[in-house]
Coordinates of N, CA and C in Angstrom, one line a residue:
X1 N 65.1 -36.3 -78.4 CA 64.2 -35.5 -77.4 C 65.2 -34.6 -76.7
X2 N 64.9 -33.5 -77.2 CA 65.7 -32.0 -76.8 C 65.3 -31.7 -75.3
X3 N 64.0 -31.6 -75.0 CA 63.5 -31.2 -73.7 C 63.3 -29.7 -74.0
X4 N 63.1 -29.1 -72.9 CA 63.1 -27.5 -72.9 C 64.6 -26.6 -73.0
X5 N 64.6 -26.0 -73.8 CA 65.9 -25.4 -73.8 C 65.8 -23.7 -73.5
X6 N 66.6 -23.5 -72.3 CA 66.7 -21.9 -72.0 C 67.8 -21.7 -72.3
X7 N 68.1 -20.0 -72.8 CA 69.3 -19.8 -72.9 C 69.6 -18.5 -72.4
X8 N 70.7 -18.1 -71.7 CA 70.8 -17.0 -71.2 C 72.0 -16.3 -71.7
X9 N 72.0 -14.9 -71.6 CA 73.2 -14.3 -72.1 C 74.4 -14.6 -71.5
X10 N 74.7 -14.7 -70.2 CA 75.8 -15.4 -69.8 C 75.6 -15.9 -68.7
X11 N 76.6 -16.7 -67.9 CA 76.6 -17.4 -66.5 C 75.9 -16.4 -65.5
X12 N 76.2 -14.9 -65.4 CA 75.7 -14.1 -64.6 C 74.2 -14.1 -64.4
X13 N 73.5 -14.6 -65.5 CA 72.1 -14.7 -65.8 C 71.4 -15.9 -65.5
X14 N 72.4 -16.7 -66.0 CA 71.8 -18.4 -66.0 C 71.9 -18.7 -64.2
X15 N 72.9 -18.4 -63.7 CA 73.0 -18.9 -62.2 C 71.8 -18.5 -61.5
X16 N 71.3 -17.3 -61.4 CA 70.4 -17.1 -60.5 C 68.9 -17.6 -61.4
X17 N 69.0 -17.8 -62.4 CA 67.8 -18.4 -62.9 C 67.7 -19.8 -62.5
X18 N 68.7 -20.5 -62.7 CA 69.0 -22.0 -62.3 C 68.7 -22.2 -60.8
X19 N 69.1 -21.5 -59.9 CA 69.0 -21.4 -58.3 C 67.6 -21.1 -58.2
X20 N 66.6 -20.3 -58.9 CA 65.5 -20.2 -58.7 C 64.5 -21.3 -59.1
X21 N 65.2 -22.2 -60.2 CA 64.5 -23.5 -60.5 C 64.7 -24.5 -59.7
X22 N 65.7 -24.6 -59.1 CA 66.1 -25.4 -57.8 C 65.0 -25.3 -56.7
X23 N 65.1 -23.9 -56.3 CA 64.1 -23.5 -55.2 C 62.8 -24.1 -55.7
X24 N 62.4 -23.9 -56.9 CA 61.0 -23.9 -57.1 C 60.4 -25.6 -57.0
X25 N 61.9 -26.6 -57.5 CA 61.4 -27.9 -57.4 C 61.2 -28.3 -55.8
X26 N 62.1 -27.9 -55.1 CA 62.6 -28.0 -53.6 C 60.8 -27.5 -53.0
X27 N 60.3 -26.5 -53.4 CA 59.2 -26.0 -52.8 C 58.1 -27.0 -53.0
X28 N 57.9 -27.5 -54.1 CA 56.9 -28.5 -55.0 C 57.0 -30.0 -54.1
X29 N 58.4 -30.3 -53.6 CA 58.5 -31.4 -52.9 C 57.6 -31.8 -51.9
X30 N 57.2 -32.8 -51.4 CA 56.4 -33.2 -50.4 C 57.2 -33.8 -49.6
X31 N 57.5 -33.1 -48.4 CA 58.2 -33.7 -47.3 C 59.6 -34.0 -47.4
X32 N 60.3 -34.2 -48.5 CA 61.6 -34.4 -49.1 C 62.0 -34.0 -50.2
X33 N 63.3 -33.2 -50.1 CA 63.4 -32.8 -51.7 C 64.9 -33.6 -52.0
X34 N 65.1 -34.4 -53.0 CA 66.2 -35.3 -53.2 C 66.6 -34.7 -54.7
X35 N 67.9 -34.0 -54.3 CA 68.7 -33.6 -55.2 C 69.8 -34.5 -55.5
X36 N 70.4 -34.5 -56.7 CA 71.8 -34.8 -57.2 C 72.3 -34.1 -58.0
X37 N 74.0 -34.0 -57.6 CA 74.9 -33.0 -58.0 C 75.7 -33.4 -58.9
X38 N 76.0 -32.8 -59.8 CA 77.5 -33.0 -60.7 C 78.5 -31.9 -60.1
X39 N 79.9 -32.0 -60.6 CA 80.9 -31.4 -60.4 C 81.1 -30.1 -61.5
X40 N 82.2 -29.9 -61.6 CA 82.6 -29.0 -62.5 C 82.5 -27.6 -62.1
X41 N 82.0 -26.9 -63.4 CA 81.5 -25.6 -63.5 C 80.3 -25.5 -62.4
X42 N 79.3 -26.2 -62.2 CA 78.2 -26.1 -61.5 C 78.4 -26.1 -59.9
X43 N 79.5 -26.4 -59.4 CA 79.9 -26.3 -58.1 C 79.9 -24.5 -57.6
X44 N 80.7 -24.0 -58.3 CA 80.9 -22.5 -58.2 C 79.7 -21.7 -58.6
X45 N 78.9 -22.3 -59.7 CA 77.7 -21.6 -60.0 C 76.5 -21.6 -58.8
X46 N 76.4 -22.7 -58.3 CA 75.4 -23.0 -57.4 C 75.9 -22.4 -55.9
X47 N 77.2 -22.4 -55.9 CA 77.8 -21.9 -54.5 C 77.4 -20.4 -54.5
X48 N 77.5 -19.6 -55.7 CA 77.2 -18.3 -55.9 C 75.6 -17.9 -55.6
X49 N 75.2 -18.5 -56.2 CA 73.5 -18.6 -56.7 C 72.4 -18.7 -55.7
X50 N 73.0 -20.3 -55.3 CA 71.8 -20.8 -54.6 C 71.4 -20.6 -52.9
X51 N 72.7 -20.1 -52.4 CA 72.2 -20.0 -51.1 C 71.1 -18.6 -50.8
X52 N 71.6 -17.6 -51.5 CA 70.5 -16.5 -51.2 C 69.1 -16.9 -51.7
X53 N 69.1 -17.7 -52.6 CA 67.7 -18.1 -53.3 C 67.2 -18.7 -52.3
X54 N 67.9 -20.0 -51.5 CA 67.4 -21.0 -50.8 C 66.7 -20.2 -49.4
X55 N 67.2 -19.1 -49.1 CA 66.7 -18.3 -47.9 C 65.0 -18.0 -48.3
X56 N 64.6 -17.8 -49.4 CA 63.2 -17.1 -49.8 C 62.4 -18.3 -50.0
X57 N 62.9 -19.6 -50.0 CA 62.0 -20.8 -49.9 C 61.1 -21.1 -48.9
X58 N 59.8 -21.0 -49.1 CA 58.6 -21.3 -48.2 C 58.7 -22.6 -47.8
X59 N 58.7 -22.8 -46.6 CA 58.4 -24.1 -45.9 C 59.1 -25.2 -46.5
X60 N 60.6 -25.2 -46.7 CA 61.3 -26.2 -47.4 C 61.2 -27.5 -47.1
X61 N 61.2 -28.5 -47.8 CA 61.3 -29.8 -47.5 C 62.6 -30.0 -47.1
X62 N 62.7 -31.2 -46.3 CA 64.2 -31.5 -45.8 C 65.0 -32.0 -47.3
X63 N 66.1 -31.7 -47.4 CA 66.9 -32.1 -48.6 C 67.5 -33.4 -48.2
X64 N 67.6 -34.1 -49.5 CA 68.9 -35.2 -49.5 C 69.6 -34.9 -50.6
X65 N 70.7 -34.6 -50.5 CA 71.7 -34.3 -51.5 C 72.7 -35.6 -51.9
X66 N 72.7 -35.9 -52.9 CA 73.6 -37.0 -53.2 C 74.7 -36.5 -54.7
X67 N 75.7 -37.1 -54.9 CA 76.3 -36.9 -56.0 C 76.3 -37.6 -57.2
X68 N 76.2 -37.0 -58.4 CA 76.1 -38.1 -59.5 C 77.3 -38.7 -59.9
X69 N 78.3 -38.2 -59.5 CA 79.6 -39.0 -59.9 C 80.7 -38.9 -58.8
X70 N 81.6 -39.3 -58.9 CA 82.5 -39.0 -57.8 C 83.9 -39.4 -58.4
X71 N 85.2 -38.7 -58.4 CA 86.5 -39.1 -58.6 C 86.9 -39.7 -57.1
X72 N 87.5 -40.9 -57.2 CA 87.8 -41.7 -56.2 C 89.6 -41.2 -55.6
X73 N 89.1 -39.8 -55.0 CA 90.5 -39.3 -54.5 C 90.0 -38.7 -53.0
X74 N 91.0 -38.1 -52.3 CA 90.3 -37.7 -51.0 C 89.6 -36.6 -51.0
X75 N 88.8 -36.2 -49.8 CA 87.8 -35.1 -50.1 C 88.6 -33.8 -50.2
X76 N 89.9 -33.7 -49.7 CA 90.4 -32.2 -50.0 C 91.1 -32.3 -51.2
X77 N 91.2 -33.3 -52.1 CA 91.8 -33.3 -53.4 C 90.9 -31.9 -54.0
X78 N 91.7 -31.3 -55.1 CA 90.8 -30.5 -56.0 C 89.9 -31.1 -56.9
X79 N 90.1 -32.4 -57.2 CA 89.1 -33.0 -58.4 C 88.0 -33.7 -57.3
X80 N 87.9 -33.8 -56.1 CA 86.8 -34.2 -55.2 C 85.6 -33.4 -55.2
X81 N 84.4 -34.0 -56.0 CA 83.0 -33.2 -56.1 C 82.7 -32.9 -54.7
X82 N 82.6 -34.0 -54.0 CA 81.9 -34.0 -52.8 C 82.6 -32.8 -51.8
X83 N 84.2 -32.8 -52.1 CA 84.8 -32.0 -51.1 C 84.6 -30.3 -51.5
X84 N 84.5 -30.3 -52.9 CA 84.3 -29.1 -53.4 C 82.8 -28.4 -52.8
X85 N 81.7 -29.6 -53.0 CA 80.3 -29.3 -52.5 C 80.4 -28.8 -50.9
X86 N 81.1 -29.5 -50.1 CA 81.3 -29.4 -48.9 C 81.8 -28.2 -48.4
X87 N 82.6 -27.6 -49.4 CA 83.6 -26.5 -49.1 C 83.0 -25.5 -49.5
X88 N 82.2 -25.2 -50.5 CA 81.8 -24.0 -51.0 C 80.4 -23.8 -51.0
X89 N 79.4 -25.0 -51.1 CA 77.9 -24.6 -50.8 C 77.1 -25.3 -49.9
X90 N 77.5 -26.6 -49.3 CA 76.5 -27.1 -48.5 C 76.5 -26.3 -47.2
X91 N 77.6 -25.9 -46.6 CA 77.6 -25.2 -45.1 C 76.8 -23.9 -45.3
X92 N 76.5 -23.4 -46.3 CA 75.8 -22.1 -46.7 C 74.6 -22.2 -47.1
X93 N 74.0 -23.6 -46.9 CA 72.8 -23.4 -47.5 C 72.0 -23.4 -46.1
X94 N 70.8 -22.5 -46.2 CA 70.5 -22.2 -44.6 C 69.1 -23.3 -44.5
X95 N 69.3 -24.5 -44.4 CA 68.2 -25.6 -44.5 C 68.6 -26.4 -43.4
X96 N 67.5 -26.7 -42.6 CA 67.8 -27.8 -41.3 C 67.6 -28.8 -41.9
X97 N 68.3 -30.1 -41.4 CA 67.8 -31.5 -41.5 C 68.2 -32.1 -43.0
X98 N 69.1 -31.4 -43.6 CA 69.7 -31.7 -44.9 C 70.7 -32.9 -44.6
X99 N 70.5 -34.1 -45.6 CA 71.1 -35.1 -45.3 C 71.9 -35.5 -46.5
X100 N 73.0 -35.8 -46.4 CA 74.1 -35.8 -47.5 C 74.7 -37.2 -47.7
X101 N 74.3 -37.8 -48.9 CA 74.8 -39.1 -48.9 C 76.4 -39.0 -49.6
X102 N 77.2 -39.4 -48.6 CA 79.0 -39.1 -48.8 C 79.7 -40.6 -49.5
X103 N 80.1 -40.2 -50.7 CA 81.2 -41.4 -51.1 C 82.2 -41.9 -50.4
X104 N 82.6 -43.3 -50.5 CA 83.8 -43.6 -49.6 C 85.0 -43.9 -50.7
X105 N 85.7 -42.6 -50.9 CA 86.7 -42.5 -52.1 C 88.0 -43.5 -51.4
X106 N 88.0 -43.9 -50.1 CA 89.4 -44.6 -49.9 C 89.0 -46.1 -50.3
X107 N 88.0 -46.4 -50.5 CA 87.7 -48.0 -50.9 C 88.0 -47.9 -52.4
X108 N 88.3 -49.4 -52.8 CA 88.5 -49.9 -54.2 C 87.3 -49.6 -55.1
X109 N 87.5 -49.3 -56.5 CA 86.4 -48.7 -57.1 C 85.0 -49.6 -57.0
X110 N 85.1 -51.0 -57.3 CA 84.2 -51.8 -57.1 C 83.4 -51.7 -55.9
X111 N 84.0 -51.7 -54.7 CA 83.5 -51.6 -53.1 C 82.9 -50.0 -53.2
X112 N 83.8 -49.0 -53.5 CA 82.9 -48.0 -53.5 C 81.6 -47.5 -54.1
X113 N 81.5 -48.4 -55.5 CA 80.3 -48.4 -56.1 C 79.3 -48.9 -55.4
X114 N 79.5 -50.0 -54.8 CA 78.6 -51.1 -54.0 C 78.1 -50.3 -52.8
X115 N 79.2 -49.7 -52.5 CA 78.7 -48.8 -50.9 C 77.9 -47.8 -51.3
X116 N 77.9 -46.9 -52.4 CA 77.4 -46.1 -52.7 C 75.8 -46.2 -53.2
X117 N 75.7 -47.4 -54.1 CA 74.5 -48.0 -54.5 C 73.8 -48.4 -53.0
X118 N 74.4 -49.0 -51.9 CA 73.4 -49.4 -51.0 C 72.9 -47.9 -50.2
X119 N 73.5 -47.1 -50.3 CA 73.4 -45.8 -49.4 C 72.0 -45.3 -50.4
X120 N 72.0 -45.4 -51.6 CA 70.6 -45.2 -52.6 C 69.5 -45.9 -52.3
X121 N 69.8 -47.0 -52.2 CA 68.7 -48.3 -51.9 C 68.1 -48.0 -50.7
X122 N 68.8 -47.7 -49.2 CA 68.3 -47.3 -48.0 C 67.7 -45.7 -48.2
X123 N 68.1 -45.0 -48.9 CA 67.4 -43.4 -49.0 C 66.3 -43.6 -49.9
X124 N 66.1 -44.6 -50.9 CA 65.0 -44.6 -51.7 C 64.3 -46.1 -51.4
X125 N 63.7 -46.4 -50.3 CA 63.3 -47.9 -49.9 C 62.1 -48.2 -50.7
X126 N 61.4 -47.4 -51.2 CA 60.1 -47.6 -51.9 C 60.3 -47.6 -53.6
X127 N 61.3 -47.4 -53.8 CA 61.4 -47.5 -55.5 C 62.5 -48.5 -55.9
X128 N 61.9 -48.8 -57.1 CA 62.6 -50.0 -57.6 C 63.8 -49.4 -58.3
X129 N 63.9 -48.1 -58.7 CA 65.1 -47.6 -59.0 C 65.1 -46.2 -58.4
X130 N 66.3 -45.8 -57.7 CA 66.0 -44.7 -57.1 C 65.5 -43.3 -58.0
X131 N 64.7 -42.6 -57.6 CA 63.9 -41.5 -58.4 C 64.1 -40.4 -57.8
X132 N 65.3 -39.3 -58.3 CA 65.5 -38.4 -57.6 C 64.5 -37.0 -58.0
X133 N 64.3 -36.1 -57.0 CA 63.3 -35.1 -57.6 C 64.0 -34.2 -58.6
X134 N 65.4 -34.2 -58.6 CA 65.8 -33.5 -59.5 C 67.3 -33.7 -59.5
X135 N 68.0 -33.7 -60.8 CA 69.4 -34.2 -61.0 C 69.8 -32.9 -61.9
X136 N 71.1 -32.6 -61.3 CA 71.8 -31.4 -62.1 C 72.9 -32.0 -62.6
X137 N 72.8 -32.1 -64.2 CA 74.1 -32.6 -64.9 C 74.8 -31.6 -65.6
X138 N 76.0 -31.6 -65.9 CA 76.8 -31.3 -67.1 C 77.1 -32.0 -67.9
X139 N 77.8 -31.5 -69.2 CA 78.3 -32.2 -70.3 C 79.7 -31.7 -70.7
X140 N 80.4 -32.8 -70.9 CA 81.9 -32.5 -71.7 C 81.6 -32.1 -73.1
X141 N 82.8 -31.8 -73.5 CA 83.2 -31.6 -74.9 C 83.1 -32.8 -76.0
X142 N 83.2 -33.8 -75.1 CA 82.9 -35.1 -75.7 C 81.7 -35.9 -75.6
X143 N 80.8 -35.1 -75.3 CA 79.2 -35.4 -75.0 C 79.2 -36.6 -73.5
X144 N 80.4 -36.6 -73.2 CA 79.9 -37.3 -71.6 C 79.2 -36.4 -70.6
X145 N 78.6 -37.3 -69.8 CA 77.7 -36.7 -68.5 C 78.0 -37.5 -67.3
X146 N 78.2 -37.2 -66.1 CA 78.5 -37.7 -65.0 C 79.7 -38.1 -65.3
X147 N 80.1 -39.5 -65.2 CA 81.3 -40.1 -65.4 C 80.9 -41.3 -66.8
X148 N 80.0 -41.1 -67.5 CA 79.5 -42.0 -68.5 C 80.2 -41.3 -69.9
X149 N 81.0 -41.9 -70.6 CA 81.9 -41.7 -71.4 C 81.6 -42.3 -72.5
X150 N 81.8 -41.6 -73.8 CA 81.4 -42.2 -75.5 C 82.1 -43.8 -75.2
X151 N 81.1 -44.8 -75.9 CA 82.0 -45.9 -76.2 C 81.9 -46.9 -75.1
X152 N 81.9 -46.1 -73.6 CA 82.3 -47.0 -72.5 C 81.2 -48.2 -72.2
X153 N 81.6 -49.2 -71.8 CA 80.7 -50.4 -71.6 C 79.7 -50.2 -70.6
X154 N 80.1 -49.2 -69.7 CA 79.0 -48.7 -68.6 C 77.9 -48.1 -69.1
X155 N 77.7 -47.7 -70.3 CA 76.6 -47.0 -70.6 C 75.5 -48.3 -71.0
X156 N 75.9 -49.5 -71.3 CA 75.0 -50.7 -71.4 C 74.4 -51.0 -70.2
X157 N 75.2 -50.7 -69.1 CA 74.5 -51.3 -67.6 C 73.0 -50.9 -67.3
X158 N 72.3 -52.0 -67.3 CA 70.9 -51.9 -66.9 C 70.5 -52.4 -65.7
X159 N 71.3 -52.9 -64.7 CA 70.9 -53.5 -63.4 C 71.2 -52.6 -62.2
X160 N 72.7 -52.3 -62.5 CA 73.3 -51.7 -61.2 C 72.9 -50.3 -61.3
X161 N 72.9 -49.7 -60.0 CA 72.4 -47.8 -59.7 C 73.8 -47.4 -59.8
X162 N 74.9 -47.9 -59.4 CA 76.4 -47.1 -59.2 C 77.2 -47.7 -60.0
X163 N 78.2 -47.5 -61.0 CA 78.9 -48.1 -61.5 C 80.5 -47.6 -61.1
X164 N 81.4 -48.5 -61.1 CA 82.8 -48.3 -60.9 C 83.4 -48.1 -62.4
X165 N 84.2 -47.1 -62.3 CA 85.0 -46.9 -63.5 C 86.6 -46.7 -63.1
X166 N 87.5 -47.7 -63.8 CA 88.8 -47.5 -63.6 C 89.8 -46.9 -64.6
X167 N 89.2 -46.9 -65.9 CA 89.7 -46.3 -67.1 C 88.8 -44.9 -67.6
X168 N 88.8 -44.1 -66.8 CA 88.3 -43.1 -67.2 C 89.3 -42.2 -68.2
X169 N 88.9 -41.7 -69.2 CA 89.6 -41.3 -70.3 C 90.0 -39.6 -69.9
X170 N 89.4 -39.1 -69.1 CA 89.5 -38.0 -68.4 C 90.2 -38.1 -66.7
X171 N 91.3 -37.8 -66.5 CA 91.8 -38.2 -65.0 C 91.2 -37.4 -64.1
X172 N 91.0 -38.2 -62.9 CA 91.6 -39.2 -62.4 C 90.8 -40.5 -63.0
X173 N 91.5 -41.6 -63.2 CA 90.8 -42.8 -63.8 C 89.9 -43.4 -62.9
X174 N 90.2 -43.6 -61.7 CA 89.2 -44.3 -60.9 C 87.9 -43.5 -60.8
X175 N 86.9 -43.7 -60.7 CA 85.6 -43.1 -60.4 C 84.3 -44.0 -59.9
X176 N 83.3 -43.2 -59.5 CA 82.0 -44.0 -59.4 C 81.0 -43.3 -60.4
X177 N 79.7 -43.6 -60.7 CA 79.0 -43.2 -61.5 C 77.4 -43.5 -61.2
X178 N 76.8 -42.8 -61.3 CA 75.4 -43.2 -61.6 C 75.0 -43.8 -62.8
X179 N 74.3 -44.8 -63.1 CA 74.0 -45.4 -64.4 C 72.8 -44.7 -64.8
X180 N 72.8 -45.1 -66.4 CA 71.5 -44.4 -67.1 C 70.2 -45.0 -66.4
X181 N 69.9 -46.1 -65.9 CA 69.0 -46.3 -65.2 C 68.3 -45.3 -64.2
X182 N 69.1 -44.9 -63.4 CA 69.1 -43.9 -62.3 C 68.8 -42.4 -62.9
X183 N 69.3 -42.0 -64.0 CA 69.4 -40.6 -64.5 C 68.2 -40.9 -65.3
X184 N 67.3 -42.0 -65.7 CA 66.4 -41.6 -66.4 C 64.9 -42.3 -65.7
X185 N 65.4 -42.4 -64.5 CA 64.2 -42.7 -63.5 C 63.9 -41.2 -62.7
X186 N 64.4 -40.1 -63.0 CA 64.7 -38.7 -62.1 C 63.3 -38.2 -62.5
X187 N 62.6 -37.5 -61.8 CA 61.5 -36.6 -62.0 C 61.6 -35.4 -62.9
X188 N 62.9 -34.8 -62.6 CA 63.5 -33.8 -63.5 C 65.0 -33.9 -63.5
X189 N 65.3 -33.7 -64.9 CA 66.8 -33.8 -65.2 C 67.1 -32.1 -65.7
X190 N 67.9 -31.6 -65.1 CA 68.3 -30.0 -65.7 C 69.9 -30.5 -66.2
X191 N 70.2 -30.4 -67.7 CA 71.5 -30.1 -67.9 C 72.0 -28.5 -67.7
X192 N 73.5 -28.4 -67.5 CA 73.9 -27.1 -67.3 C 75.2 -27.1 -68.1
X193 N 75.2 -26.2 -69.3 CA 76.4 -26.1 -70.2 C 76.5 -24.7 -70.5
X194 N 78.0 -24.1 -70.5 CA 78.4 -22.7 -70.8 C 79.6 -22.7 -71.4
X195 N 79.6 -21.9 -72.2 CA 81.0 -21.5 -72.9 C 81.0 -22.1 -74.5
X196 N 81.7 -21.4 -75.4 CA 81.4 -21.6 -76.8 C 82.2 -22.9 -77.1
X197 N 83.2 -23.7 -76.1 CA 83.6 -24.9 -76.2 C 82.8 -26.2 -76.2
X198 N 81.4 -25.5 -75.7 CA 80.6 -26.7 -75.9 C 79.6 -26.6 -77.0
X199 N 79.5 -25.7 -77.7 CA 78.7 -25.3 -78.5 C 78.7 -26.8 -79.5
X200 N 79.7 -27.0 -80.3 CA 79.5 -28.1 -81.2 C 79.0 -29.6 -80.7
X201 N 79.3 -29.8 -79.3 CA 78.8 -31.2 -78.9 C 77.2 -30.9 -78.6
X202 N 76.9 -29.9 -78.2 CA 75.5 -29.4 -78.0 C 74.6 -29.7 -79.3
X203 N 75.2 -29.0 -80.1 CA 74.3 -29.4 -81.6 C 74.2 -30.8 -81.8
X204 N 75.3 -31.7 -81.6 CA 75.2 -32.8 -81.9 C 74.2 -33.7 -80.8
X205 N 74.3 -33.5 -79.6 CA 73.3 -34.0 -78.9 C 71.8 -33.5 -79.0
X206 N 71.7 -32.4 -79.0 CA 70.2 -31.8 -79.6 C 69.6 -31.8 -80.8
X207 N 70.6 -31.9 -81.6 CA 70.1 -31.8 -83.1 C 70.4 -33.1 -84.0
X208 N 71.4 -34.1 -83.3 CA 72.1 -35.0 -84.2 C 71.4 -36.1 -84.5
X209 N 72.5 -36.9 -84.8 CA 71.8 -38.4 -85.1 C 71.5 -39.4 -83.9
X210 N 70.0 -39.9 -83.9 CA 69.6 -40.8 -82.8 C 70.3 -42.0 -82.7
X211 N 70.8 -42.5 -83.9 CA 71.2 -44.0 -84.2 C 72.3 -44.4 -83.4
X212 N 73.2 -43.3 -82.9 CA 74.3 -43.6 -82.3 C 74.6 -42.5 -81.2
X213 N 73.6 -42.0 -80.3 CA 73.7 -41.1 -79.4 C 75.0 -41.0 -78.5
X214 N 75.2 -40.0 -78.5 CA 76.3 -39.7 -77.2 C 75.9 -39.6 -75.8
X215 N 76.6 -39.9 -74.8 CA 75.9 -40.1 -73.4 C 74.8 -39.3 -73.0
X216 N 75.4 -38.3 -73.1 CA 74.3 -37.1 -72.5 C 73.0 -37.1 -73.3
X217 N 73.2 -37.6 -74.6 CA 71.7 -37.9 -75.4 C 70.9 -38.8 -75.0
X218 N 71.6 -39.8 -74.3 CA 70.9 -41.4 -73.9 C 70.3 -40.7 -72.4
X219 N 70.4 -39.4 -71.8 CA 69.4 -39.3 -70.9 C 68.0 -38.9 -71.0
X220 N 67.2 -39.7 -70.9 CA 65.6 -39.3 -71.4 C 65.0 -39.8 -70.4
X221 N 64.4 -38.9 -69.5 CA 63.7 -39.3 -68.1 C 62.2 -40.1 -69.1
X222 N 62.2 -41.3 -68.2 CA 61.0 -42.1 -68.5 C 59.7 -41.5 -68.3
X223 N 59.4 -41.0 -67.3 CA 58.0 -40.1 -67.3 C 58.3 -38.7 -66.5
X224 N 59.6 -38.4 -66.5 CA 60.0 -36.8 -66.0 C 60.3 -35.9 -67.0
X225 N 60.6 -34.7 -66.5 CA 61.1 -33.5 -67.4 C 62.4 -33.5 -67.8
X226 N 62.9 -33.0 -68.9 CA 64.2 -32.7 -69.2 C 64.3 -31.3 -69.6
X227 N 65.6 -30.7 -69.1 CA 65.6 -29.3 -69.1 C 67.1 -28.9 -69.5
X228 N 67.5 -27.9 -70.2 CA 68.7 -27.5 -70.3 C 68.7 -26.1 -70.0
X229 N 69.8 -25.6 -69.7 CA 70.0 -24.1 -69.2 C 71.5 -23.8 -70.0
X230 N 71.4 -23.3 -70.8 CA 72.4 -22.7 -71.4 C 73.0 -21.4 -71.8
X231 N 74.1 -21.0 -72.0 CA 74.5 -19.5 -71.9 C 74.7 -19.4 -73.5
X232 N 74.5 -18.2 -74.2 CA 74.7 -18.0 -75.6 C 75.8 -18.6 -76.4
X233 N 77.0 -18.4 -75.6 CA 78.0 -18.9 -76.4 C 77.6 -20.4 -76.2
X234 N 77.4 -21.3 -75.6 CA 77.2 -22.7 -75.9 C 76.1 -23.2 -76.8
X235 N 75.1 -22.3 -76.9 CA 74.1 -22.4 -77.6 C 74.1 -21.7 -79.0
X236 N 75.1 -21.1 -79.5 CA 75.1 -20.4 -80.6 C 75.2 -21.2 -81.9
X237 N 75.3 -22.9 -82.1 CA 75.3 -23.3 -83.0 C 73.7 -24.0 -83.1
X238 N 73.0 -23.9 -82.2 CA 71.7 -24.4 -82.4 C 70.9 -23.8 -83.3
X239 N 69.9 -24.9 -83.9 CA 68.8 -24.4 -84.8 C 67.4 -24.8 -84.5
X240 N 67.4 -25.4 -83.3 CA 66.2 -25.9 -82.8 C 65.5 -24.6 -82.2
X241 N 64.1 -24.7 -81.9 CA 63.6 -23.6 -81.1 C 64.1 -23.5 -79.6
X242 N 64.6 -22.2 -79.1 CA 65.0 -22.3 -77.6 C 64.3 -21.0 -77.2
X243 N 64.2 -21.0 -75.7 CA 63.8 -19.8 -75.2 C 64.9 -19.0 -74.5
X244 N 64.7 -17.7 -75.4 CA 65.9 -17.0 -75.0 C 65.6 -15.8 -73.8
X245 N 66.4 -15.6 -72.9 CA 66.2 -14.8 -71.7 C 66.9 -13.7 -71.8
X246 N 66.7 -12.4 -72.1 CA 67.3 -11.3 -72.2 C 67.8 -10.8 -71.1
X247 N 68.9 -9.9 -71.2 CA 69.5 -9.2 -69.8 C 68.3 -8.7 -69.0
X248 N 68.4 -8.6 -67.6 CA 67.4 -8.1 -67.1 C 67.4 -6.7 -67.0

């Protein structure tokens, strides 16, 4: 299930389109807009394009922001997703009443995962599985998303909402991550990938063998939408139908 694939000439066009997409999802939310964020290149992209777009949101719902995975490092560490968003994006959002679910990276991995799962349960008291309005995900060259890596036992987790990882193949080794049940409970999931280095794995994910799917290909919202935002370099090997957006 590829979902809807949108291709933009470059990050300069993709970023504003993604910001508008986030704003539309926020406008459609009733009472509260729950947003899950991933790190990597998404941080800079959203920091550049989302704040000016958020200014134009009409009667915004209260925002609940969480992090789809986190490296267990101090907030000031360059690998901290929460720290990066806290420095670059969140203070610039012109929104009142925004609530941020902060991880506790000082805890041991299992305790940090349990702590974050408890925050989710309290934030989504009416959901059997926490169902975000929108999750923004990235994808690695190996097909991982969040901190769900190919062949890792956490891919089989069906009960826990947040899992601890102590052996990440990509340092730092200690992390916490949303599990597939949470990713697949979202109302909308949007993957963002840029650069020619992502082209081979995107072809595998979007056009590959379904018998042994890569982690990103296992994200299949049960009743929600799946969207892909790619630049031309990342999409260059795809043969499936895509929606191409020309330069403005």
